[in-house]
Amino acid sequence: MPDDRLDETSETARFATRLTQVGRPGARAHGFVNAALVRGSTVLHPDLAHRAGMESQRYAQAQIYGTHGTPTHFALENAIAEIEGGTRCQIVSSGLSAITTPLLAFLKTGEHVLVPDNVYGPTRRFCDGMLAGLGIATTYYDPMITAEGLEGLMRPGTKVLFLESPGSHTFEVQDVPALAAVAHAHGAKVMIDNTWGIHFFQPFQHGCDVSIQAATKYIGGHSDIILGAVTVANDADWKRLRDAATALGQYASPDDCWLALRGVRSLGVRLKHQMEAGLDVASWLQTRPEVLRVLHPALPDSPGHAFWKRDFTGATSLFGVVLKPHHGIDAVGAMIDGMTLFGIGASWGGFESLILPTSGTISRSAGTGQFGGEMMRLHIGLEDVADIKADLERGFAKLHEATGG
Ligand SMILES: *Cc1c(COP(=O)(O)O)cnc(C)c1O
C-alpha cells in the first residue's frame, strides 16, 4: 500500500511536486525514501489457491512472474502514466519497442497504417520491413497535412494513425486534435511518439489513444539506460497492449527501471532548465549570420508553431538549425569536429549537449523535409549557457575557415 500522506499530496500538487512523490513505497520500505530495487524471475506463493488468485490478475500489477513486472517496474509504470496523463503504462525494453509493440497490438494482416514522412528512422524501417512482411501496408503522409488531406488517405482498412509531433529531425508540430478526429471518425486508433513533447504535451487531452515515450531520453536523463514506455487511457486499449507485450515477451531490467525512477525525481527541474537554456541558445542562433532558419517549435519560424502554441505548455531542448546554402556538408563537418563541449552522438534528453549533422540522415518518401540548406540537430544539456554559446562560436569559426571566409 502506498503511503496515504504521499498520495493525498499527489492529487492536488503541481507537476514538479508530483514527480517527487509518485511511485514511492511509503511505509513498505521501512521509512526509506526510495522504492527497493527488486530483481526476480520466480515468485513463490504460500499455497496453490494464492497462486490461482494471482494468475487471474494478469491485467493488474500483480506479482505473478518476473516478466509481468516487479514492484520496481510497477512504480515506474505509475510514474510514467502520471507524466503522460493516462491510466495504465507498460514498460518495454526500448523506445523502439514502445513503438513496435503497440503497432503489433493494434494492426493485423490486410490492414493499413498512416505514418508521418518525418518519422523516427527505425519506425520507418519497422513499417517497411516487418509490417510489410506481415501484409500490413504503410502510407507516409506530410506531417503538416490538414484534416481534409488526411481524409483523402483513409482506407477501409486504416486502423492506426501514427503521429510524431514534433518530428525529431525537422520539428514539424502536427495538428493533433484535427487529425485524431478524422482517424476516430474512421474507427482508427491514434498513436503518438510523444518523446519530445513529454509533459508539455498531454496526449490524451488532444485525442490520442496510445502515447509512446523513449524513456531513454528525458525520463532517464543521464544517457545511461535504454527503456520504453507505452501509456493508454482505457481498459480495452490496455488489454490489447498488455496481451501484445506479454505475447512478445517484452521485458526491461529492473535496474534500468530503478534508474529511470531516479530520473523522474529531477525531471521537472531538468525540463524547466533545459526549456529555458534551449530557447536561449535557439534565439541566439537566429541572430547568427551563418544561420538560415532555426527549427524550434517555440519559435514562430518553425513549421506548425501555431499548433505548438495552442497545444503545448512548454518545449524541450532538442531542435534543428538550417545553415545558409553556401555552407556545404564538409564545412558543417569541420564545424562539428571543431567543437569541444558538444558531444557528437545519437540520442538526447541527457544532461549533456549534443550535436549531429542531419541532412544526410533524413529519409523521406513523401517529398517533405527540404529547408534550403545543410541541417544540424542540437540537444542542449545542463552546462552553463555561456559555455554552450562559446563552443558554438568556436564551431562557427571552423565553419568559416572551411567555407573559405
Ligand atoms: C530515440 C528515439 C526513440 C527510440 O528510443 P530507444 O530507446 O533509443 O529505442 C523513439 N522515438 C524517438 C523520437 C526517439 O528520438
GROMACS .gro file of C-alpha atoms and ligand atoms in nm:
model
  420
    1MET     CA    1   0.000   0.000   0.000
    2PRO     CA    2   0.135   0.342  -0.086
    3ASP     CA    3   0.177   0.587   0.195
    4ASP     CA    4  -0.151   0.781   0.228
    5ARG     CA    5   0.008   1.111   0.304
    6LEU     CA    6   0.214   1.097  -0.017
    7ASP     CA    7  -0.089   1.002  -0.223
    8GLU     CA    8  -0.303   1.284  -0.094
    9THR     CA    9  -0.043   1.539  -0.200
   10SER     CA   10  -0.024   1.385  -0.547
   11GLU     CA   11  -0.389   1.460  -0.616
   12THR     CA   12  -0.356   1.834  -0.595
   13ALA     CA   13   0.013   1.914  -0.630
   14ARG     CA   14   0.184   2.067  -0.932
   15PHE     CA   15   0.395   1.863  -1.173
   16ALA     CA   16   0.739   1.903  -1.012
   17THR     CA   17   0.594   1.816  -0.672
   18ARG     CA   18   0.407   1.512  -0.801
   19LEU     CA   19   0.728   1.383  -0.961
   20THR     CA   20   0.893   1.374  -0.620
   21GLN     CA   21   0.609   1.158  -0.482
   22VAL     CA   22   0.470   0.922  -0.745
   23GLY     CA   23   0.572   0.555  -0.723
   24ARG     CA   24   0.726   0.586  -0.379
   25PRO     CA   25   0.674   0.295  -0.143
   26GLY     CA   26   0.573   0.475   0.174
   27ALA     CA   27   0.563   0.256   0.484
   28ARG     CA   28   0.656  -0.060   0.291
   29ALA     CA   29   1.019   0.048   0.265
   30HIS     CA   30   1.062   0.079   0.641
   31GLY     CA   31   1.093   0.454   0.608
   32PHE     CA   32   1.349   0.464   0.330
   33VAL     CA   33   1.272   0.735   0.077
   34ASN     CA   34   1.304   0.525  -0.238
   35ALA     CA   35   1.146   0.206  -0.369
   36ALA     CA   36   1.360  -0.104  -0.331
   37LEU     CA   37   1.521  -0.250  -0.642
   38VAL     CA   38   1.351  -0.587  -0.686
   39ARG     CA   39   1.511  -0.836  -0.923
   40GLY     CA   40   1.349  -1.170  -0.986
   41SER     CA   41   1.203  -1.437  -1.209
   42THR     CA   42   1.015  -1.685  -0.986
   43VAL     CA   43   0.751  -1.558  -0.747
   44LEU     CA   44   0.677  -1.802  -0.463
   45HIS     CA   45   0.321  -1.849  -0.337
   46PRO     CA   46   0.216  -1.967   0.008
   47ASP     CA   47  -0.027  -2.221  -0.149
   48LEU     CA   48  -0.195  -2.311  -0.480
   49ALA     CA   49  -0.509  -2.110  -0.410
   50HIS     CA   50  -0.297  -1.798  -0.376
   51ARG     CA   51  -0.119  -1.883  -0.700
   52ALA     CA   52  -0.452  -1.925  -0.886
   53GLY     CA   53  -0.571  -1.592  -0.749
   54MET     CA   54  -0.259  -1.418  -0.876
   55GLU     CA   55  -0.280  -1.579  -1.222
   56SER     CA   56  -0.624  -1.428  -1.273
   57GLN     CA   57  -0.480  -1.078  -1.233
   58ARG     CA   58  -0.265  -1.053  -1.543
   59TYR     CA   59  -0.402  -0.707  -1.632
   60ALA     CA   60  -0.321  -0.578  -1.285
   61GLN     CA   61   0.011  -0.503  -1.123
   62ALA     CA   62   0.026  -0.847  -0.967
   63GLN     CA   63   0.339  -1.035  -0.870
   64ILE     CA   64   0.294  -1.338  -1.094
   65TYR     CA   65   0.631  -1.393  -1.260
   66GLY     CA   66   0.929  -1.172  -1.342
   67THR     CA   67   0.818  -1.096  -1.699
   68HIS     CA   68   0.491  -0.949  -1.570
   69GLY     CA   69   0.694  -0.697  -1.371
   70THR     CA   70   0.831  -0.645  -1.024
   71PRO     CA   71   0.737  -0.368  -0.778
   72THR     CA   72   1.023  -0.167  -0.932
   73HIS     CA   73   0.856  -0.188  -1.276
   74PHE     CA   74   0.515  -0.104  -1.130
   75ALA     CA   75   0.647   0.205  -0.953
   76LEU     CA   76   0.792   0.336  -1.280
   77GLU     CA   77   0.476   0.248  -1.474
   78ASN     CA   78   0.269   0.451  -1.228
   79ALA     CA   79   0.509   0.743  -1.253
   80ILE     CA   80   0.502   0.749  -1.635
   81ALA     CA   81   0.122   0.705  -1.653
   82GLU     CA   82   0.107   1.016  -1.434
   83ILE     CA   83   0.354   1.210  -1.653
   84GLU     CA   84   0.161   1.118  -1.970
   85GLY     CA   85  -0.181   1.180  -1.815
   86GLY     CA   86  -0.305   0.827  -1.894
   87THR     CA   87  -0.431   0.543  -1.676
   88ARG     CA   88  -0.200   0.246  -1.742
   89CYS     CA   89   0.157   0.216  -1.864
   90GLN     CA   90   0.358  -0.079  -1.994
   91ILE     CA   91   0.734  -0.064  -1.961
   92VAL     CA   92   0.917  -0.224  -2.255
   93SER     CA   93   1.280  -0.283  -2.344
   94SER     CA   94   1.349   0.030  -2.551
   95GLY     CA   95   1.188   0.335  -2.705
   96LEU     CA   96   1.174   0.147  -3.033
   97SER     CA   97   0.988  -0.141  -2.863
   98ALA     CA   98   0.745   0.118  -2.730
   99ILE     CA   99   0.668   0.191  -3.097
  100THR     CA  100   0.666  -0.163  -3.239
  101THR     CA  101   0.467  -0.323  -2.953
  102PRO     CA  102   0.151  -0.108  -2.989
  103LEU     CA  103   0.174  -0.120  -3.372
  104LEU     CA  104   0.167  -0.500  -3.350
  105ALA     CA  105  -0.108  -0.486  -3.086
  106PHE     CA  106  -0.344  -0.272  -3.293
  107LEU     CA  107  -0.274  -0.390  -3.652
  108LYS     CA  108  -0.321  -0.720  -3.832
  109THR     CA  109  -0.269  -0.861  -4.182
  110GLY     CA  110  -0.460  -0.675  -4.453
  111GLU     CA  111  -0.483  -0.353  -4.254
  112HIS     CA  112  -0.324  -0.013  -4.313
  113VAL     CA  113  -0.132   0.242  -4.107
  114LEU     CA  114  -0.068   0.612  -4.177
  115VAL     CA  115   0.277   0.734  -4.071
  116PRO     CA  116   0.424   1.086  -4.096
  117ASP     CA  117   0.704   1.128  -4.351
  118ASN     CA  118   0.936   1.276  -4.086
  119VAL     CA  119   0.902   0.976  -3.853
  120TYR     CA  120   1.194   0.847  -3.644
  121GLY     CA  121   1.405   0.638  -3.888
  122PRO     CA  122   1.378   0.299  -3.713
  123THR     CA  123   0.997   0.335  -3.708
  124ARG     CA  124   1.006   0.369  -4.087
  125ARG     CA  125   1.232   0.063  -4.117
  126PHE     CA  126   0.992  -0.138  -3.899
  127CYS     CA  127   0.695  -0.039  -4.116
  128ASP     CA  128   0.876  -0.107  -4.446
  129GLY     CA  129   1.024  -0.435  -4.320
  130MET     CA  130   0.831  -0.621  -4.052
  131LEU     CA  131   0.485  -0.470  -4.109
  132ALA     CA  132   0.511  -0.505  -4.489
  133GLY     CA  133   0.618  -0.868  -4.438
  134LEU     CA  134   0.305  -0.928  -4.230
  135GLY     CA  135   0.087  -0.781  -4.507
  136ILE     CA  136   0.025  -0.450  -4.328
  137ALA     CA  137   0.051  -0.152  -4.563
  138THR     CA  138   0.200   0.186  -4.467
  139THR     CA  139   0.128   0.522  -4.630
  140TYR     CA  140   0.364   0.808  -4.543
  141TYR     CA  141   0.197   1.148  -4.524
  142ASP     CA  142   0.323   1.505  -4.500
  143PRO     CA  143   0.335   1.579  -4.122
  144MET     CA  144   0.176   1.919  -4.194
  145ILE     CA  145  -0.123   1.754  -4.365
  146THR     CA  146  -0.465   1.906  -4.293
  147ALA     CA  147  -0.771   1.714  -4.177
  148GLU     CA  148  -0.911   1.727  -4.534
  149GLY     CA  149  -0.584   1.593  -4.673
  150LEU     CA  150  -0.582   1.309  -4.423
  151GLU     CA  151  -0.945   1.227  -4.503
  152GLY     CA  152  -0.831   1.152  -4.860
  153LEU     CA  153  -0.574   0.897  -4.736
  154MET     CA  154  -0.811   0.697  -4.516
  155ARG     CA  155  -0.893   0.349  -4.646
  156PRO     CA  156  -1.149   0.098  -4.516
  157GLY     CA  157  -0.862  -0.097  -4.357
  158THR     CA  158  -0.689   0.202  -4.194
  159LYS     CA  159  -0.667   0.104  -3.827
  160VAL     CA  160  -0.387   0.325  -3.695
  161LEU     CA  161  -0.294   0.688  -3.741
  162PHE     CA  162   0.063   0.728  -3.619
  163LEU     CA  163   0.183   1.073  -3.513
  164GLU     CA  164   0.522   1.207  -3.411
  165SER     CA  165   0.488   1.568  -3.310
  166PRO     CA  166   0.722   1.739  -3.347
  167GLY     CA  167   0.941   1.516  -3.565
  168SER     CA  168   1.281   1.459  -3.410
  169HIS     CA  169   1.488   1.591  -3.704
  170THR     CA  170   1.284   1.867  -3.866
  171PHE     CA  171   1.046   1.952  -3.580
  172GLU     CA  172   0.713   1.992  -3.759
  173VAL     CA  173   0.433   2.019  -3.498
  174GLN     CA  174   0.119   1.844  -3.614
  175ASP     CA  175  -0.246   1.949  -3.583
  176VAL     CA  176  -0.306   1.655  -3.350
  177PRO     CA  177  -0.670   1.718  -3.243
  178ALA     CA  178  -0.790   1.770  -3.603
  179LEU     CA  179  -0.604   1.466  -3.737
  180ALA     CA  180  -0.717   1.249  -3.443
  181ALA     CA  181  -1.080   1.345  -3.510
  182VAL     CA  182  -1.052   1.220  -3.871
  183ALA     CA  183  -0.894   0.893  -3.756
  184HIS     CA  184  -1.162   0.834  -3.493
  185ALA     CA  185  -1.441   0.905  -3.743
  186HIS     CA  186  -1.299   0.613  -3.945
  187GLY     CA  187  -1.257   0.384  -3.643
  188ALA     CA  188  -0.875   0.408  -3.635
  189LYS     CA  189  -0.660   0.431  -3.322
  190VAL     CA  190  -0.433   0.733  -3.275
  191MET     CA  191  -0.077   0.664  -3.154
  192ILE     CA  192   0.177   0.933  -3.083
  193ASP     CA  193   0.552   0.922  -3.028
  194ASN     CA  194   0.547   1.185  -2.751
  195THR     CA  195   0.916   1.166  -2.659
  196TRP     CA  196   0.984   1.530  -2.749
  197GLY     CA  197   0.658   1.662  -2.602
  198ILE     CA  198   0.698   1.489  -2.266
  199HIS     CA  199   0.481   1.661  -2.002
  200PHE     CA  200   0.445   1.974  -2.220
  201PHE     CA  201   0.202   1.787  -2.446
  202GLN     CA  202  -0.075   1.589  -2.281
  203PRO     CA  203  -0.165   1.333  -2.547
  204PHE     CA  204  -0.494   1.211  -2.401
  205GLN     CA  205  -0.631   1.564  -2.379
  206HIS     CA  206  -0.572   1.605  -2.754
  207GLY     CA  207  -0.737   1.294  -2.893
  208CYS     CA  208  -0.458   1.033  -2.875
  209ASP     CA  209  -0.527   0.674  -2.766
  210VAL     CA  210  -0.171   0.548  -2.718
  211SER     CA  211   0.130   0.752  -2.610
  212ILE     CA  212   0.489   0.642  -2.657
  213GLN     CA  213   0.791   0.754  -2.458
  214ALA     CA  214   1.152   0.664  -2.527
  215ALA     CA  215   1.233   0.674  -2.153
  216THR     CA  216   1.593   0.654  -2.272
  217LYS     CA  217   1.569   1.030  -2.333
  218TYR     CA  218   1.444   1.286  -2.079
  219ILE     CA  219   1.300   1.040  -1.824
  220GLY     CA  220   1.631   0.857  -1.786
  221GLY     CA  221   1.800   1.192  -1.826
  222HIS     CA  222   2.158   1.069  -1.784
  223SER     CA  223   2.238   0.879  -2.107
  224ASP     CA  224   2.284   0.557  -1.913
  225ILE     CA  225   1.975   0.346  -1.991
  226ILE     CA  226   1.764   0.220  -2.283
  227LEU     CA  227   1.395   0.192  -2.192
  228GLY     CA  228   1.049   0.247  -2.340
  229ALA     CA  229   0.700   0.315  -2.206
  230VAL     CA  230   0.359   0.282  -2.368
  231THR     CA  231   0.065   0.453  -2.197
  232VAL     CA  232  -0.308   0.419  -2.266
  233ALA     CA  233  -0.620   0.568  -2.112
  234ASN     CA  234  -0.886   0.295  -2.106
  235ASP     CA  235  -0.924  -0.072  -2.013
  236ALA     CA  236  -0.995  -0.205  -2.363
  237ASP     CA  237  -0.680  -0.049  -2.507
  238TRP     CA  238  -0.487  -0.163  -2.201
  239LYS     CA  239  -0.590  -0.527  -2.256
  240ARG     CA  240  -0.481  -0.523  -2.621
  241LEU     CA  241  -0.150  -0.361  -2.538
  242ARG     CA  242  -0.081  -0.582  -2.237
  243ASP     CA  243  -0.164  -0.900  -2.433
  244ALA     CA  244   0.074  -0.797  -2.713
  245ALA     CA  245   0.355  -0.710  -2.471
  246THR     CA  246   0.310  -1.044  -2.296
  247ALA     CA  247   0.294  -1.237  -2.624
  248LEU     CA  248   0.614  -1.070  -2.744
  249GLY     CA  249   0.792  -1.141  -2.416
  250GLN     CA  250   0.857  -0.773  -2.357
  251TYR     CA  251   1.072  -0.710  -2.053
  252ALA     CA  252   1.308  -0.447  -1.919
  253SER     CA  253   1.571  -0.478  -1.648
  254PRO     CA  254   1.454  -0.360  -1.304
  255ASP     CA  255   1.794  -0.191  -1.262
  256ASP     CA  256   1.711   0.031  -1.560
  257CYS     CA  257   1.361   0.095  -1.421
  258TRP     CA  258   1.514   0.199  -1.092
  259LEU     CA  259   1.750   0.440  -1.268
  260ALA     CA  260   1.454   0.578  -1.465
  261LEU     CA  261   1.266   0.636  -1.138
  262ARG     CA  262   1.568   0.827  -1.011
  263GLY     CA  263   1.548   1.033  -1.333
  264VAL     CA  264   1.177   1.104  -1.268
  265ARG     CA  265   1.258   1.281  -0.941
  266SER     CA  266   1.455   1.557  -1.115
  267LEU     CA  267   1.258   1.557  -1.442
  268GLY     CA  268   1.058   1.868  -1.352
  269VAL     CA  269   1.359   2.083  -1.276
  270ARG     CA  270   1.559   1.946  -1.571
  271LEU     CA  271   1.277   2.011  -1.819
  272LYS     CA  272   1.231   2.364  -1.690
  273HIS     CA  273   1.602   2.444  -1.708
  274GLN     CA  274   1.652   2.278  -2.047
  275MET     CA  275   1.350   2.458  -2.194
  276GLU     CA  276   1.497   2.795  -2.093
  277ALA     CA  277   1.852   2.710  -2.199
  278GLY     CA  278   1.731   2.560  -2.530
  279LEU     CA  279   1.525   2.869  -2.611
  280ASP     CA  280   1.811   3.098  -2.517
  281VAL     CA  281   2.053   2.917  -2.750
  282ALA     CA  282   1.795   2.881  -3.030
  283SER     CA  283   1.708   3.253  -3.021
  284TRP     CA  284   2.078   3.343  -3.021
  285LEU     CA  285   2.136   3.115  -3.321
  286GLN     CA  286   1.862   3.302  -3.509
  287THR     CA  287   2.075   3.617  -3.488
  288ARG     CA  288   2.386   3.447  -3.629
  289PRO     CA  289   2.480   3.538  -3.990
  290GLU     CA  290   2.556   3.170  -4.073
  291VAL     CA  291   2.203   3.055  -3.987
  292LEU     CA  292   1.916   3.050  -4.235
  293ARG     CA  293   1.650   2.917  -4.002
  294VAL     CA  294   1.609   2.761  -3.658
  295LEU     CA  295   1.360   2.475  -3.638
  296HIS     CA  296   1.246   2.508  -3.277
  297PRO     CA  297   0.871   2.458  -3.223
  298ALA     CA  298   0.853   2.750  -2.978
  299LEU     CA  299   0.990   2.995  -3.237
  300PRO     CA  300   0.748   3.148  -3.490
  301ASP     CA  301   0.964   3.043  -3.787
  302SER     CA  302   0.922   2.672  -3.713
  303PRO     CA  303   0.667   2.459  -3.904
  304GLY     CA  304   0.349   2.411  -3.703
  305HIS     CA  305   0.444   2.676  -3.446
  306ALA     CA  306   0.076   2.781  -3.419
  307PHE     CA  307  -0.016   2.425  -3.315
  308TRP     CA  308   0.266   2.424  -3.061
  309LYS     CA  309   0.133   2.749  -2.918
  310ARG     CA  310  -0.220   2.611  -2.898
  311ASP     CA  311  -0.146   2.262  -2.764
  312PHE     CA  312   0.185   2.264  -2.570
  313THR     CA  313   0.268   2.421  -2.235
  314GLY     CA  314   0.644   2.432  -2.299
  315ALA     CA  315   0.930   2.297  -2.507
  316THR     CA  316   1.215   2.053  -2.461
  317SER     CA  317   1.572   2.128  -2.567
  318LEU     CA  318   1.614   1.942  -2.897
  319PHE     CA  319   1.594   2.150  -3.215
  320GLY     CA  320   1.724   2.191  -3.567
  321VAL     CA  321   1.942   2.453  -3.731
  322VAL     CA  322   1.944   2.517  -4.107
  323LEU     CA  323   2.262   2.684  -4.233
  324LYS     CA  324   2.277   2.926  -4.525
  325PRO     CA  325   2.316   2.735  -4.852
  326HIS     CA  326   2.678   2.833  -4.928
  327HIS     CA  327   2.794   2.630  -4.625
  328GLY     CA  328   2.833   2.278  -4.766
  329ILE     CA  329   2.832   1.945  -4.587
  330ASP     CA  330   3.213   1.940  -4.549
  331ALA     CA  331   3.210   2.278  -4.377
  332VAL     CA  332   2.940   2.151  -4.140
  333GLY     CA  333   3.167   1.855  -4.063
  334ALA     CA  334   3.458   2.090  -3.988
  335MET     CA  335   3.233   2.295  -3.760
  336ILE     CA  336   3.115   1.996  -3.560
  337ASP     CA  337   3.460   1.837  -3.538
  338GLY     CA  338   3.598   2.170  -3.416
  339MET     CA  339   3.365   2.192  -3.118
  340THR     CA  340   3.481   2.063  -2.780
  341LEU     CA  341   3.189   2.085  -2.536
  342PHE     CA  342   2.913   1.938  -2.755
  343GLY     CA  343   2.932   1.563  -2.793
  344ILE     CA  344   2.885   1.403  -3.134
  345GLY     CA  345   2.628   1.133  -3.082
  346ALA     CA  346   2.276   0.997  -3.127
  347SER     CA  347   2.004   1.005  -2.863
  348TRP     CA  348   1.916   1.309  -2.648
  349GLY     CA  349   1.744   1.409  -2.324
  350GLY     CA  350   2.053   1.357  -2.109
  351PHE     CA  351   2.248   1.614  -1.908
  352GLU     CA  352   2.500   1.676  -2.186
  353SER     CA  353   2.479   1.884  -2.501
  354LEU     CA  354   2.494   1.700  -2.833
  355ILE     CA  355   2.523   1.793  -3.199
  356LEU     CA  356   2.479   1.596  -3.522
  357PRO     CA  357   2.461   1.680  -3.893
  358THR     CA  358   2.112   1.570  -4.002
  359SER     CA  359   2.065   1.646  -4.373
  360GLY     CA  360   2.215   1.313  -4.482
  361THR     CA  361   2.027   1.103  -4.228
  362ILE     CA  362   1.678   1.207  -4.328
  363SER     CA  363   1.490   0.951  -4.532
  364ARG     CA  364   1.165   1.071  -4.683
  365SER     CA  365   0.925   0.928  -4.936
  366ALA     CA  366   0.651   1.191  -4.944
  367GLY     CA  367   0.894   1.466  -5.052
  368THR     CA  368   0.894   1.664  -4.726
  369GLY     CA  369   1.187   1.795  -4.523
  370GLN     CA  370   1.354   2.041  -4.763
  371PHE     CA  371   1.458   2.353  -4.575
  372GLY     CA  372   1.712   2.512  -4.811
  373GLY     CA  373   2.049   2.436  -4.650
  374GLU     CA  374   2.255   2.185  -4.455
  375MET     CA  375   2.093   2.092  -4.126
  376MET     CA  376   2.222   2.012  -3.779
  377ARG     CA  377   2.041   1.891  -3.470
  378LEU     CA  378   2.130   2.029  -3.129
  379HIS     CA  379   2.043   1.895  -2.788
  380ILE     CA  380   2.102   2.144  -2.509
  381GLY     CA  381   2.206   1.988  -2.179
  382LEU     CA  382   2.271   2.121  -1.832
  383GLU     CA  383   2.600   2.303  -1.896
  384ASP     CA  384   2.621   2.679  -1.845
  385VAL     CA  385   2.464   2.853  -2.145
  386ALA     CA  386   2.764   3.087  -2.184
  387ASP     CA  387   2.990   2.785  -2.235
  388ILE     CA  388   2.745   2.633  -2.483
  389LYS     CA  389   2.742   2.953  -2.691
  390ALA     CA  390   3.122   2.980  -2.672
  391ASP     CA  391   3.153   2.627  -2.813
  392LEU     CA  392   2.913   2.713  -3.097
  393GLU     CA  393   3.121   3.024  -3.171
  394ARG     CA  394   3.429   2.802  -3.187
  395GLY     CA  395   3.240   2.584  -3.435
  396PHE     CA  396   3.127   2.881  -3.647
  397ALA     CA  397   3.491   2.995  -3.677
  398LYS     CA  398   3.576   2.650  -3.820
  399LEU     CA  399   3.274   2.670  -4.049
  400HIS     CA  400   3.403   2.995  -4.197
  401GLU     CA  401   3.753   2.855  -4.238
  402ALA     CA  402   3.615   2.554  -4.422
  403THR     CA  403   3.369   2.760  -4.633
  404GLY     CA  404   3.661   2.982  -4.734
  405GLY     CA  405   3.599   3.303  -4.541
  406LIG     C1  406   1.537   0.773  -2.950
  406LIG     C2  407   1.400   0.774  -3.001
  406LIG     C3  408   1.322   0.659  -2.999
  406LIG     C4  409   1.378   0.524  -2.960
  406LIG     O1  410   1.432   0.514  -2.834
  406LIG     P1  411   1.538   0.398  -2.798
  406LIG     O2  412   1.520   0.380  -2.652
  406LIG     O3  413   1.670   0.452  -2.838
  406LIG     O4  414   1.498   0.275  -2.876
  406LIG     C5  415   1.192   0.670  -3.041
  406LIG     N1  416   1.141   0.786  -3.085
  406LIG     C6  417   1.214   0.898  -3.090
  406LIG     C7  418   1.150   1.023  -3.139
  406LIG     C8  419   1.346   0.896  -3.050
  406LIG     O5  420   1.419   1.006  -3.058
   0.00000   0.00000   0.00000
